[in-house]
Amino acid sequence: MIEILNRLVDEIEGRLGDEFDVDAIAGEMGTTGYHARRMFSSLAGMPVSEYVRRRRMTVAASDVIGDEDLLTIAVRYGYGSTEAFGRAFRAVHGVSHGDVRRDGGPLRSQPQLRFRLTVEGSRPMDARILTHHAFRLIGHAARVPLNHEGVNAHIERHIASLPASEHDRLKLLSGTEPSGLLQVSADVDPDYAEGSELTYLHGVAVDVDADVPDDLDVIDVATGAWVVFRTSGPHPAALQEAYSASATEWFPSNPWRLRPGPSIVSILDRAPDFSSATCELWFPIEHV
């Protein structure tokens, strides 16, 4: 995977002025655009699309400083107007292209990325791989923004809006693994961009033929392979560390890749104030 990401960076560098199809390039390298985007975002700390924009504007800055027509420069880097180019330029550099042409700066450069795998082996990951039959996730869903660190206030408010009796009712409906109350993230932006919207469902897993109350939302999940990571410690820090470690340690070292589908957190045990918890993190995967 590390080699694939570095080849992806090289492809980006050679096509800064062209349309960039991550799915097609990932397919040429033997993986999927979905997996490549997720791994890139997890390891680089930014989506592929944001990296492309930063690199384009970094290279474009040297052209802006010259005397060339701004529309010609804009078209060279894939923009149809100086206005669109100017918005992207300001978003990266914090100043307009006019200011840079007049004053020569200030400029913010995005260096070309290079991914490296560092294998330490000091922290074994508690993981298991299984094939799970088709099932359904049922509960209460809401659209919320994605954030990578800390507690998601939107999800907290969604859960807090449910009465205690509803949590008890959901627990009684649970009928298959993953067991217990679940935190489900579905319809996630492939780039895994901070602030992008996802569907969050607070609920349980049931068999496909189970009776589902009419007042509950449903996400159908097909038969497939899953990797399950068990975490224990401060919450949600230990869980977020597992998300990160799956990208930096587990996937680069194992012949599996992410496939589209929901990620699921099962809370197995927790402190009364939720300051610590033991959880299972479920990712849908397929063999490379």
PDB file of C-alpha atoms in Angstrom:
ATOM      1  CA  MET A   1       0.000   0.000   0.000  1.00  0.00           C
ATOM      2  CA  ILE A   2       2.851   2.409   0.773  1.00  0.00           C
ATOM      3  CA  GLU A   3       4.282   1.819  -2.717  1.00  0.00           C
ATOM      4  CA  ILE A   4       0.847   2.445  -4.258  1.00  0.00           C
ATOM      5  CA  LEU A   5       0.424   5.739  -2.394  1.00  0.00           C
ATOM      6  CA  ASN A   6       3.857   6.925  -3.504  1.00  0.00           C
ATOM      7  CA  ARG A   7       3.023   6.042  -7.095  1.00  0.00           C
ATOM      8  CA  LEU A   8      -0.232   7.959  -6.684  1.00  0.00           C
ATOM      9  CA  VAL A   9       1.751  11.015  -5.521  1.00  0.00           C
ATOM     10  CA  ASP A  10       4.014  10.680  -8.582  1.00  0.00           C
ATOM     11  CA  GLU A  11       0.958  10.508 -10.853  1.00  0.00           C
ATOM     12  CA  ILE A  12      -0.468  13.636  -9.222  1.00  0.00           C
ATOM     13  CA  GLU A  13       2.817  15.463  -9.784  1.00  0.00           C
ATOM     14  CA  GLY A  14       2.782  14.606 -13.478  1.00  0.00           C
ATOM     15  CA  ARG A  15      -0.826  15.726 -13.959  1.00  0.00           C
ATOM     16  CA  LEU A  16      -1.107  18.948 -11.966  1.00  0.00           C
ATOM     17  CA  GLY A  17      -2.792  20.696 -14.866  1.00  0.00           C
ATOM     18  CA  ASP A  18      -5.080  17.823 -15.874  1.00  0.00           C
ATOM     19  CA  GLU A  19      -8.231  16.192 -14.551  1.00  0.00           C
ATOM     20  CA  PHE A  20      -7.289  13.564 -12.001  1.00  0.00           C
ATOM     21  CA  ASP A  21      -9.272  10.282 -11.770  1.00  0.00           C
ATOM     22  CA  VAL A  22      -8.248   8.552  -8.545  1.00  0.00           C
ATOM     23  CA  ASP A  23     -10.427   5.506  -9.295  1.00  0.00           C
ATOM     24  CA  ALA A  24      -8.820   4.897 -12.695  1.00  0.00           C
ATOM     25  CA  ILE A  25      -5.266   5.367 -11.433  1.00  0.00           C
ATOM     26  CA  ALA A  26      -5.866   3.200  -8.359  1.00  0.00           C
ATOM     27  CA  GLY A  27      -7.301   0.490 -10.612  1.00  0.00           C
ATOM     28  CA  GLU A  28      -4.165   0.573 -12.762  1.00  0.00           C
ATOM     29  CA  MET A  29      -2.122  -0.009  -9.601  1.00  0.00           C
ATOM     30  CA  GLY A  30      -4.182  -2.980  -8.424  1.00  0.00           C
ATOM     31  CA  THR A  31      -6.345  -1.417  -5.748  1.00  0.00           C
ATOM     32  CA  THR A  32      -9.588   0.580  -5.500  1.00  0.00           C
ATOM     33  CA  GLY A  33     -10.100   4.327  -5.434  1.00  0.00           C
ATOM     34  CA  TYR A  34     -12.110   3.914  -2.233  1.00  0.00           C
ATOM     35  CA  HIS A  35      -9.256   2.231  -0.370  1.00  0.00           C
ATOM     36  CA  ALA A  36      -6.604   4.546  -1.829  1.00  0.00           C
ATOM     37  CA  ARG A  37      -8.542   7.654  -0.775  1.00  0.00           C
ATOM     38  CA  ARG A  38      -9.121   6.385   2.748  1.00  0.00           C
ATOM     39  CA  MET A  39      -5.492   5.360   3.247  1.00  0.00           C
ATOM     40  CA  PHE A  40      -4.184   8.603   1.742  1.00  0.00           C
ATOM     41  CA  SER A  41      -6.408  10.717   3.981  1.00  0.00           C
ATOM     42  CA  SER A  42      -5.540   8.733   7.107  1.00  0.00           C
ATOM     43  CA  LEU A  43      -1.784   8.891   6.510  1.00  0.00           C
ATOM     44  CA  ALA A  44      -1.454  12.377   4.977  1.00  0.00           C
ATOM     45  CA  GLY A  45      -3.969  14.113   7.225  1.00  0.00           C
ATOM     46  CA  MET A  46      -5.788  15.555   4.198  1.00  0.00           C
ATOM     47  CA  PRO A  47      -7.924  14.253   1.319  1.00  0.00           C
ATOM     48  CA  VAL A  48      -6.352  13.560  -2.080  1.00  0.00           C
ATOM     49  CA  SER A  49      -8.362  16.460  -3.521  1.00  0.00           C
ATOM     50  CA  GLU A  50      -6.922  18.911  -0.987  1.00  0.00           C
ATOM     51  CA  TYR A  51      -3.371  17.699  -1.610  1.00  0.00           C
ATOM     52  CA  VAL A  52      -3.850  18.160  -5.364  1.00  0.00           C
ATOM     53  CA  ARG A  53      -5.123  21.702  -4.821  1.00  0.00           C
ATOM     54  CA  ARG A  54      -2.205  22.583  -2.540  1.00  0.00           C
ATOM     55  CA  ARG A  55       0.365  21.202  -4.956  1.00  0.00           C
ATOM     56  CA  ARG A  56      -1.241  22.995  -7.909  1.00  0.00           C
ATOM     57  CA  MET A  57      -1.214  26.316  -6.077  1.00  0.00           C
ATOM     58  CA  THR A  58       2.350  25.762  -4.815  1.00  0.00           C
ATOM     59  CA  VAL A  59       3.649  25.240  -8.353  1.00  0.00           C
ATOM     60  CA  ALA A  60       1.366  27.939  -9.785  1.00  0.00           C
ATOM     61  CA  ALA A  61       2.807  30.562  -7.424  1.00  0.00           C
ATOM     62  CA  SER A  62       6.034  30.750  -9.419  1.00  0.00           C
ATOM     63  CA  ASP A  63       4.010  31.458 -12.587  1.00  0.00           C
ATOM     64  CA  VAL A  64       1.913  34.110 -10.834  1.00  0.00           C
ATOM     65  CA  ILE A  65       5.024  36.024  -9.820  1.00  0.00           C
ATOM     66  CA  GLY A  66       5.914  36.417 -13.520  1.00  0.00           C
ATOM     67  CA  ASP A  67       4.198  38.509 -16.194  1.00  0.00           C
ATOM     68  CA  GLU A  68       2.111  35.804 -17.845  1.00  0.00           C
ATOM     69  CA  ASP A  69      -1.623  36.403 -18.301  1.00  0.00           C
ATOM     70  CA  LEU A  70      -3.543  35.142 -15.236  1.00  0.00           C
ATOM     71  CA  LEU A  71      -6.222  33.380 -17.319  1.00  0.00           C
ATOM     72  CA  THR A  72      -3.536  31.400 -19.134  1.00  0.00           C
ATOM     73  CA  ILE A  73      -2.103  30.329 -15.775  1.00  0.00           C
ATOM     74  CA  ALA A  74      -5.559  29.455 -14.440  1.00  0.00           C
ATOM     75  CA  VAL A  75      -6.310  27.214 -17.443  1.00  0.00           C
ATOM     76  CA  ARG A  76      -2.885  25.560 -17.149  1.00  0.00           C
ATOM     77  CA  TYR A  77      -3.780  24.358 -13.653  1.00  0.00           C
ATOM     78  CA  GLY A  78      -7.275  23.161 -14.469  1.00  0.00           C
ATOM     79  CA  TYR A  79      -9.409  26.243 -13.740  1.00  0.00           C
ATOM     80  CA  GLY A  80     -11.842  27.773 -16.213  1.00  0.00           C
ATOM     81  CA  SER A  81     -11.651  31.335 -14.903  1.00  0.00           C
ATOM     82  CA  THR A  82      -9.344  33.643 -12.995  1.00  0.00           C
ATOM     83  CA  GLU A  83     -12.039  33.904 -10.309  1.00  0.00           C
ATOM     84  CA  ALA A  84     -12.054  30.150  -9.600  1.00  0.00           C
ATOM     85  CA  PHE A  85      -8.266  30.077  -9.730  1.00  0.00           C
ATOM     86  CA  GLY A  86      -8.120  33.082  -7.388  1.00  0.00           C
ATOM     87  CA  ARG A  87     -10.369  31.401  -4.801  1.00  0.00           C
ATOM     88  CA  ALA A  88      -8.199  28.275  -4.781  1.00  0.00           C
ATOM     89  CA  PHE A  89      -5.020  30.393  -4.640  1.00  0.00           C
ATOM     90  CA  ARG A  90      -6.251  32.415  -1.651  1.00  0.00           C
ATOM     91  CA  ALA A  91      -7.448  29.265   0.154  1.00  0.00           C
ATOM     92  CA  VAL A  92      -3.914  27.820  -0.018  1.00  0.00           C
ATOM     93  CA  HIS A  93      -1.708  30.902   0.344  1.00  0.00           C
ATOM     94  CA  GLY A  94      -3.967  33.176   2.404  1.00  0.00           C
ATOM     95  CA  VAL A  95      -3.496  36.084  -0.048  1.00  0.00           C
ATOM     96  CA  SER A  96      -4.725  36.885  -3.556  1.00  0.00           C
ATOM     97  CA  HIS A  97      -2.746  36.174  -6.691  1.00  0.00           C
ATOM     98  CA  GLY A  98      -2.739  39.933  -7.273  1.00  0.00           C
ATOM     99  CA  ASP A  99      -0.994  40.526  -3.943  1.00  0.00           C
ATOM    100  CA  VAL A 100       1.613  37.895  -4.762  1.00  0.00           C
ATOM    101  CA  ARG A 101       2.197  39.311  -8.248  1.00  0.00           C
ATOM    102  CA  ARG A 102       2.748  42.753  -6.719  1.00  0.00           C
ATOM    103  CA  ASP A 103       4.664  41.838  -3.536  1.00  0.00           C
ATOM    104  CA  GLY A 104       6.142  38.396  -4.288  1.00  0.00           C
ATOM    105  CA  GLY A 105       4.473  36.803  -1.272  1.00  0.00           C
ATOM    106  CA  PRO A 106       3.785  35.664   1.355  1.00  0.00           C
ATOM    107  CA  LEU A 107       3.461  32.090   0.084  1.00  0.00           C
ATOM    108  CA  ARG A 108       2.640  28.776   1.756  1.00  0.00           C
ATOM    109  CA  SER A 109       4.236  25.809   0.042  1.00  0.00           C
ATOM    110  CA  GLN A 110       2.977  22.233   0.077  1.00  0.00           C
ATOM    111  CA  PRO A 111       6.009  19.916  -0.287  1.00  0.00           C
ATOM    112  CA  GLN A 112       5.623  16.798  -2.379  1.00  0.00           C
ATOM    113  CA  LEU A 113       4.587  13.963  -0.086  1.00  0.00           C
ATOM    114  CA  ARG A 114       6.547  10.753   0.326  1.00  0.00           C
ATOM    115  CA  PHE A 115       5.069   7.901   2.346  1.00  0.00           C
ATOM    116  CA  ARG A 116       7.285   5.597   4.406  1.00  0.00           C
ATOM    117  CA  LEU A 117       6.395   2.613   6.554  1.00  0.00           C
ATOM    118  CA  THR A 118       8.053   2.500   9.964  1.00  0.00           C
ATOM    119  CA  VAL A 119       7.657  -0.879  11.611  1.00  0.00           C
ATOM    120  CA  GLU A 120       8.148  -0.771  15.371  1.00  0.00           C
ATOM    121  CA  GLY A 121       6.350  -3.862  16.597  1.00  0.00           C
ATOM    122  CA  SER A 122       6.079  -2.456  20.083  1.00  0.00           C
ATOM    123  CA  ARG A 123       2.287  -2.367  20.135  1.00  0.00           C
ATOM    124  CA  PRO A 124       0.546  -5.465  18.800  1.00  0.00           C
ATOM    125  CA  MET A 125      -2.952  -4.817  17.465  1.00  0.00           C
ATOM    126  CA  ASP A 126      -5.766  -7.014  18.753  1.00  0.00           C
ATOM    127  CA  ALA A 127      -7.522  -7.895  15.494  1.00  0.00           C
ATOM    128  CA  ARG A 128      -9.628 -10.718  14.111  1.00  0.00           C
ATOM    129  CA  ILE A 129     -10.926 -11.351  10.594  1.00  0.00           C
ATOM    130  CA  LEU A 130     -14.300 -12.930   9.951  1.00  0.00           C
ATOM    131  CA  THR A 131     -16.896 -13.414   7.249  1.00  0.00           C
ATOM    132  CA  HIS A 132     -20.281 -12.189   8.413  1.00  0.00           C
ATOM    133  CA  HIS A 133     -23.637 -13.115   6.887  1.00  0.00           C
ATOM    134  CA  ALA A 134     -25.924 -10.337   5.683  1.00  0.00           C
ATOM    135  CA  PHE A 135     -27.532  -8.356   8.484  1.00  0.00           C
ATOM    136  CA  ARG A 136     -29.325  -5.092   9.212  1.00  0.00           C
ATOM    137  CA  LEU A 137     -28.384  -2.128  11.352  1.00  0.00           C
ATOM    138  CA  ILE A 138     -31.437  -0.535  12.932  1.00  0.00           C
ATOM    139  CA  GLY A 139     -31.811   2.492  15.181  1.00  0.00           C
ATOM    140  CA  HIS A 140     -31.938   6.278  15.032  1.00  0.00           C
ATOM    141  CA  ALA A 141     -29.960   7.973  12.245  1.00  0.00           C
ATOM    142  CA  ALA A 142     -28.828  11.567  11.694  1.00  0.00           C
ATOM    143  CA  ARG A 143     -26.583  13.426   9.260  1.00  0.00           C
ATOM    144  CA  VAL A 144     -23.551  14.824  11.108  1.00  0.00           C
ATOM    145  CA  PRO A 145     -20.171  16.374  10.163  1.00  0.00           C
ATOM    146  CA  LEU A 146     -17.028  14.260  10.381  1.00  0.00           C
ATOM    147  CA  ASN A 147     -14.315  15.232  12.846  1.00  0.00           C
ATOM    148  CA  HIS A 148     -11.081  13.291  13.387  1.00  0.00           C
ATOM    149  CA  GLU A 149     -10.219  14.239  16.979  1.00  0.00           C
ATOM    150  CA  GLY A 150     -12.113  14.658  20.224  1.00  0.00           C
ATOM    151  CA  VAL A 151     -15.808  14.115  20.914  1.00  0.00           C
ATOM    152  CA  ASN A 152     -18.233  14.834  18.078  1.00  0.00           C
ATOM    153  CA  ALA A 153     -20.712  17.273  19.636  1.00  0.00           C
ATOM    154  CA  HIS A 154     -23.329  16.599  16.945  1.00  0.00           C
ATOM    155  CA  ILE A 155     -23.297  12.875  17.698  1.00  0.00           C
ATOM    156  CA  GLU A 156     -23.403  13.578  21.442  1.00  0.00           C
ATOM    157  CA  ARG A 157     -26.520  15.720  21.008  1.00  0.00           C
ATOM    158  CA  HIS A 158     -28.153  13.078  18.826  1.00  0.00           C
ATOM    159  CA  ILE A 159     -27.602  10.357  21.437  1.00  0.00           C
ATOM    160  CA  ALA A 160     -28.623  12.664  24.308  1.00  0.00           C
ATOM    161  CA  SER A 161     -31.921  13.379  22.551  1.00  0.00           C
ATOM    162  CA  LEU A 162     -32.933   9.720  22.982  1.00  0.00           C
ATOM    163  CA  PRO A 163     -34.625   8.816  26.281  1.00  0.00           C
ATOM    164  CA  ALA A 164     -33.070   6.133  28.492  1.00  0.00           C
ATOM    165  CA  SER A 165     -36.011   3.844  27.742  1.00  0.00           C
ATOM    166  CA  GLU A 166     -35.083   3.938  24.036  1.00  0.00           C
ATOM    167  CA  HIS A 167     -31.555   2.686  24.750  1.00  0.00           C
ATOM    168  CA  ASP A 168     -33.070  -0.184  26.733  1.00  0.00           C
ATOM    169  CA  ARG A 169     -35.485  -1.006  23.913  1.00  0.00           C
ATOM    170  CA  LEU A 170     -32.671  -1.068  21.346  1.00  0.00           C
ATOM    171  CA  LYS A 171     -30.571  -3.393  23.524  1.00  0.00           C
ATOM    172  CA  LEU A 172     -33.462  -5.863  23.636  1.00  0.00           C
ATOM    173  CA  LEU A 173     -33.703  -5.811  19.821  1.00  0.00           C
ATOM    174  CA  SER A 174     -30.024  -6.727  19.309  1.00  0.00           C
ATOM    175  CA  GLY A 175     -29.932 -10.093  17.574  1.00  0.00           C
ATOM    176  CA  THR A 176     -26.504 -10.706  16.012  1.00  0.00           C
ATOM    177  CA  GLU A 177     -22.897  -9.564  16.006  1.00  0.00           C
ATOM    178  CA  PRO A 178     -21.751  -6.855  16.396  1.00  0.00           C
ATOM    179  CA  SER A 179     -23.465  -7.111  19.745  1.00  0.00           C
ATOM    180  CA  GLY A 180     -24.929  -4.468  22.024  1.00  0.00           C
ATOM    181  CA  LEU A 181     -25.476  -0.791  21.303  1.00  0.00           C
ATOM    182  CA  LEU A 182     -23.593   0.327  18.198  1.00  0.00           C
ATOM    183  CA  GLN A 183     -22.191   3.558  16.820  1.00  0.00           C
ATOM    184  CA  VAL A 184     -22.446   3.303  13.046  1.00  0.00           C
ATOM    185  CA  SER A 185     -20.846   5.613  10.460  1.00  0.00           C
ATOM    186  CA  ALA A 186     -22.183   5.183   6.922  1.00  0.00           C
ATOM    187  CA  ASP A 187     -22.144   7.106   3.631  1.00  0.00           C
ATOM    188  CA  VAL A 188     -18.741   8.532   4.579  1.00  0.00           C
ATOM    189  CA  ASP A 189     -17.005  10.803   2.056  1.00  0.00           C
ATOM    190  CA  PRO A 190     -14.401   8.633   0.266  1.00  0.00           C
ATOM    191  CA  ASP A 191     -11.778  11.318   0.938  1.00  0.00           C
ATOM    192  CA  TYR A 192     -12.650  11.168   4.657  1.00  0.00           C
ATOM    193  CA  ALA A 193     -12.485  14.981   4.695  1.00  0.00           C
ATOM    194  CA  GLU A 194     -12.839  16.836   7.990  1.00  0.00           C
ATOM    195  CA  GLY A 195     -16.263  18.503   8.106  1.00  0.00           C
ATOM    196  CA  SER A 196     -17.838  16.355   5.375  1.00  0.00           C
ATOM    197  CA  GLU A 197     -21.207  14.830   6.244  1.00  0.00           C
ATOM    198  CA  LEU A 198     -21.888  11.208   7.130  1.00  0.00           C
ATOM    199  CA  THR A 199     -24.847   9.208   8.346  1.00  0.00           C
ATOM    200  CA  TYR A 200     -24.536   8.323  12.024  1.00  0.00           C
ATOM    201  CA  LEU A 201     -26.814   5.608  13.382  1.00  0.00           C
ATOM    202  CA  HIS A 202     -27.209   4.792  17.072  1.00  0.00           C
ATOM    203  CA  GLY A 203     -28.656   1.306  17.177  1.00  0.00           C
ATOM    204  CA  VAL A 204     -28.099  -2.446  17.038  1.00  0.00           C
ATOM    205  CA  ALA A 205     -27.532  -5.292  14.570  1.00  0.00           C
ATOM    206  CA  VAL A 206     -30.297  -7.761  13.702  1.00  0.00           C
ATOM    207  CA  ASP A 207     -30.743 -10.628  11.264  1.00  0.00           C
ATOM    208  CA  VAL A 208     -32.133  -9.764   7.837  1.00  0.00           C
ATOM    209  CA  ASP A 209     -35.448 -11.501   8.580  1.00  0.00           C
ATOM    210  CA  ALA A 210     -35.980  -9.854  11.992  1.00  0.00           C
ATOM    211  CA  ASP A 211     -39.079  -7.735  12.595  1.00  0.00           C
ATOM    212  CA  VAL A 212     -38.084  -4.049  12.661  1.00  0.00           C
ATOM    213  CA  PRO A 213     -40.280  -1.429  14.362  1.00  0.00           C
ATOM    214  CA  ASP A 214     -41.589   1.159  11.905  1.00  0.00           C
ATOM    215  CA  ASP A 215     -40.081   4.092  13.829  1.00  0.00           C
ATOM    216  CA  LEU A 216     -36.471   2.931  13.336  1.00  0.00           C
ATOM    217  CA  ASP A 217     -34.055   3.701  10.496  1.00  0.00           C
ATOM    218  CA  VAL A 218     -32.455   0.761   8.664  1.00  0.00           C
ATOM    219  CA  ILE A 219     -29.079   0.207   6.969  1.00  0.00           C
ATOM    220  CA  ASP A 220     -28.792  -3.086   5.064  1.00  0.00           C
ATOM    221  CA  VAL A 221     -25.369  -4.761   5.141  1.00  0.00           C
ATOM    222  CA  ALA A 222     -24.408  -7.476   2.632  1.00  0.00           C
ATOM    223  CA  THR A 223     -22.449 -10.641   3.365  1.00  0.00           C
ATOM    224  CA  GLY A 224     -18.723  -9.968   3.437  1.00  0.00           C
ATOM    225  CA  ALA A 225     -15.414  -9.982   5.281  1.00  0.00           C
ATOM    226  CA  TRP A 226     -14.673  -7.740   8.265  1.00  0.00           C
ATOM    227  CA  VAL A 227     -11.655  -6.889  10.372  1.00  0.00           C
ATOM    228  CA  VAL A 228     -12.467  -6.293  14.026  1.00  0.00           C
ATOM    229  CA  PHE A 229     -10.091  -4.346  16.293  1.00  0.00           C
ATOM    230  CA  ARG A 230     -10.538  -4.455  20.057  1.00  0.00           C
ATOM    231  CA  THR A 231      -9.525  -1.363  22.022  1.00  0.00           C
ATOM    232  CA  SER A 232      -9.452  -0.519  25.699  1.00  0.00           C
ATOM    233  CA  GLY A 233      -8.571   2.740  27.460  1.00  0.00           C
ATOM    234  CA  PRO A 234      -9.557   6.411  27.575  1.00  0.00           C
ATOM    235  CA  HIS A 235     -12.611   7.154  25.465  1.00  0.00           C
ATOM    236  CA  PRO A 236     -12.704   8.249  22.688  1.00  0.00           C
ATOM    237  CA  ALA A 237      -8.891   8.622  22.475  1.00  0.00           C
ATOM    238  CA  ALA A 238      -8.167   4.849  22.420  1.00  0.00           C
ATOM    239  CA  LEU A 239     -10.756   4.345  19.694  1.00  0.00           C
ATOM    240  CA  GLN A 240      -9.386   7.180  17.548  1.00  0.00           C
ATOM    241  CA  GLU A 241      -5.868   5.786  17.976  1.00  0.00           C
ATOM    242  CA  ALA A 242      -7.141   2.469  16.629  1.00  0.00           C
ATOM    243  CA  TYR A 243      -8.593   4.217  13.571  1.00  0.00           C
ATOM    244  CA  SER A 244      -5.198   5.795  12.931  1.00  0.00           C
ATOM    245  CA  ALA A 245      -3.186   2.628  13.633  1.00  0.00           C
ATOM    246  CA  SER A 246      -5.345   0.606  11.240  1.00  0.00           C
ATOM    247  CA  ALA A 247      -4.088   2.839   8.415  1.00  0.00           C
ATOM    248  CA  THR A 248      -0.481   3.265   9.543  1.00  0.00           C
ATOM    249  CA  GLU A 249       0.192  -0.270  10.803  1.00  0.00           C
ATOM    250  CA  TRP A 250      -2.415  -2.918   9.995  1.00  0.00           C
ATOM    251  CA  PHE A 251      -3.468  -2.327   6.382  1.00  0.00           C
ATOM    252  CA  PRO A 252       0.099  -1.718   5.079  1.00  0.00           C
ATOM    253  CA  SER A 253       1.178  -5.015   6.673  1.00  0.00           C
ATOM    254  CA  ASN A 254      -1.745  -7.255   5.646  1.00  0.00           C
ATOM    255  CA  PRO A 255      -3.214  -8.375   2.287  1.00  0.00           C
ATOM    256  CA  TRP A 256      -6.583  -6.710   2.871  1.00  0.00           C
ATOM    257  CA  ARG A 257      -8.131  -3.413   1.812  1.00  0.00           C
ATOM    258  CA  LEU A 258     -11.221  -1.442   2.778  1.00  0.00           C
ATOM    259  CA  ARG A 259     -14.390  -1.927   0.774  1.00  0.00           C
ATOM    260  CA  PRO A 260     -17.417   0.407   0.782  1.00  0.00           C
ATOM    261  CA  GLY A 261     -19.693  -0.058   3.750  1.00  0.00           C
ATOM    262  CA  PRO A 262     -20.363   1.209   7.248  1.00  0.00           C
ATOM    263  CA  SER A 263     -17.777   1.254  10.013  1.00  0.00           C
ATOM    264  CA  ILE A 264     -19.170   0.095  13.323  1.00  0.00           C
ATOM    265  CA  VAL A 265     -18.176   0.645  16.948  1.00  0.00           C
ATOM    266  CA  SER A 266     -19.511  -1.805  19.514  1.00  0.00           C
ATOM    267  CA  ILE A 267     -19.244  -0.665  23.137  1.00  0.00           C
ATOM    268  CA  LEU A 268     -18.501  -3.817  25.148  1.00  0.00           C
ATOM    269  CA  ASP A 269     -17.848  -2.176  28.531  1.00  0.00           C
ATOM    270  CA  ARG A 270     -17.457   1.378  29.807  1.00  0.00           C
ATOM    271  CA  ALA A 271     -16.983   3.521  32.893  1.00  0.00           C
ATOM    272  CA  PRO A 272     -20.157   5.160  34.264  1.00  0.00           C
ATOM    273  CA  ASP A 273     -19.009   8.574  32.980  1.00  0.00           C
ATOM    274  CA  PHE A 274     -17.738   7.111  29.667  1.00  0.00           C
ATOM    275  CA  SER A 275     -14.199   8.333  30.421  1.00  0.00           C
ATOM    276  CA  SER A 276     -12.880   4.886  29.462  1.00  0.00           C
ATOM    277  CA  ALA A 277     -14.275   1.993  27.468  1.00  0.00           C
ATOM    278  CA  THR A 278     -13.587  -1.363  25.861  1.00  0.00           C
ATOM    279  CA  CYS A 279     -14.785  -1.353  22.263  1.00  0.00           C
ATOM    280  CA  GLU A 280     -14.731  -3.283  19.031  1.00  0.00           C
ATOM    281  CA  LEU A 281     -14.135  -1.401  15.792  1.00  0.00           C
ATOM    282  CA  TRP A 282     -15.515  -3.138  12.681  1.00  0.00           C
ATOM    283  CA  PHE A 283     -14.287  -2.317   9.152  1.00  0.00           C
ATOM    284  CA  PRO A 284     -15.628  -3.972   5.945  1.00  0.00           C
ATOM    285  CA  ILE A 285     -12.684  -5.402   3.995  1.00  0.00           C
ATOM    286  CA  GLU A 286     -11.813  -7.487   0.946  1.00  0.00           C
ATOM    287  CA  HIS A 287      -8.749  -9.526   0.074  1.00  0.00           C
ATOM    288  CA  VAL A 288      -6.191  -7.825  -2.148  1.00  0.00           C
TER     289      VAL A 288
END
